[in-house]
Short mmCIF file of C-alpha atoms in Angstrom, two decimals:
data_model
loop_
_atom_site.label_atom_id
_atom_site.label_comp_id
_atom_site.label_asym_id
_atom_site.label_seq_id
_atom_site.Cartn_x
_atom_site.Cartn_y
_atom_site.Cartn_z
CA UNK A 1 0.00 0.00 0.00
CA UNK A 2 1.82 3.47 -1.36
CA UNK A 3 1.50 6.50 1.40
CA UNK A 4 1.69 10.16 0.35
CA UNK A 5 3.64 12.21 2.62
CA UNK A 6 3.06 15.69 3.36
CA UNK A 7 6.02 17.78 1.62
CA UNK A 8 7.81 19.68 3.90
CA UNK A 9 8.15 23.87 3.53
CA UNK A 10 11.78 24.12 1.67
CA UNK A 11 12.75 26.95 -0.28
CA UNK A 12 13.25 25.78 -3.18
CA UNK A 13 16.60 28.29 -4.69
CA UNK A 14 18.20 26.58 -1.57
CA UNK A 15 17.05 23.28 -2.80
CA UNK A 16 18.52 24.12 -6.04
CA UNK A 17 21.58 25.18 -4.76
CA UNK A 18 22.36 21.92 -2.27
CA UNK A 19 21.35 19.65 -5.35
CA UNK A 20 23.80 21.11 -7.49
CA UNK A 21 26.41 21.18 -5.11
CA UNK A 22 25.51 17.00 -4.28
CA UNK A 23 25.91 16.56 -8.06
CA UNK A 24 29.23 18.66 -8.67
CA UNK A 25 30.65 16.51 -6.00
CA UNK A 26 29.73 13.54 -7.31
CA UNK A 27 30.89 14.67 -11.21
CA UNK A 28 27.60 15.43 -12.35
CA UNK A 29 26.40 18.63 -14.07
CA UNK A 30 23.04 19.11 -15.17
CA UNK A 31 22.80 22.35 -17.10
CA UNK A 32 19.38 22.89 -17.09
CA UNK A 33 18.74 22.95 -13.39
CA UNK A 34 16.89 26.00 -11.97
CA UNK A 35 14.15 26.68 -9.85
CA UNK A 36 10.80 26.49 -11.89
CA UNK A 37 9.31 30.01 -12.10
CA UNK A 38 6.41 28.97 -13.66
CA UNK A 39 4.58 27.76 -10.98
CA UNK A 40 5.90 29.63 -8.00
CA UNK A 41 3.42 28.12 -5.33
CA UNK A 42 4.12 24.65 -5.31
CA UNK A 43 8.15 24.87 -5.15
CA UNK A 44 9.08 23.01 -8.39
CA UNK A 45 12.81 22.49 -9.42
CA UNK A 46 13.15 21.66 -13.15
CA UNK A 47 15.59 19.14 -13.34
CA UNK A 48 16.10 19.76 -17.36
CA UNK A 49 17.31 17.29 -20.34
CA UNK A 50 20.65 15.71 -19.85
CA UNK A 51 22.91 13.26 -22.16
CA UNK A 52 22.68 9.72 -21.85
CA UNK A 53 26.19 9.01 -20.41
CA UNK A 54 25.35 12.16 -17.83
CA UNK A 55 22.13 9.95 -16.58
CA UNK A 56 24.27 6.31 -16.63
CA UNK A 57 26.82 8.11 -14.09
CA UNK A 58 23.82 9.64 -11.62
CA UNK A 59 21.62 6.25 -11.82
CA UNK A 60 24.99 4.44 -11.45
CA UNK A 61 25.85 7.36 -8.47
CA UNK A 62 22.00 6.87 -6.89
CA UNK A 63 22.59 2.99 -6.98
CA UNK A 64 26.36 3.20 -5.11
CA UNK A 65 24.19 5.85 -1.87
CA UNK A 66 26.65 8.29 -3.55
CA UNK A 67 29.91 7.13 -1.98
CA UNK A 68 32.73 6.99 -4.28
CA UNK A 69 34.25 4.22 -6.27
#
């Protein structure tokens, strides 16, 4: 049985900005990320289009917990 959790208040430019800075460290750049201005009330993050090699290493990153190695 799936459960919905409440989301929790979180800026999301600070969101933005500790995402990119977990990616970075773990060699992974995604250029289009930015807060989505579109829809201001409900705290999106557009995570954008990236290559194919770019989503191998964060699946393969996501799959390792992000440790190294």
């Amino acid at each position: 049985m799936a459960t919905t959790r409440k989301p929790r208040e979180v800026d999301p430019h600070a969101a933005t900005e500790v995402l990119m800075q977990a990616l970075e460290q773990a060699g992974i750049v995604l250029p289009s990320l930015r807060v989505d201005s579109a829809s201001p009330n409900l705290g999106l993050i557009q995570l954008g289009g990236v290559r194919a090699d770019v989503a191998m290493r964060l699946a393969e990153t996501i799959r390792r917990g992000g440790r190294d190695g």
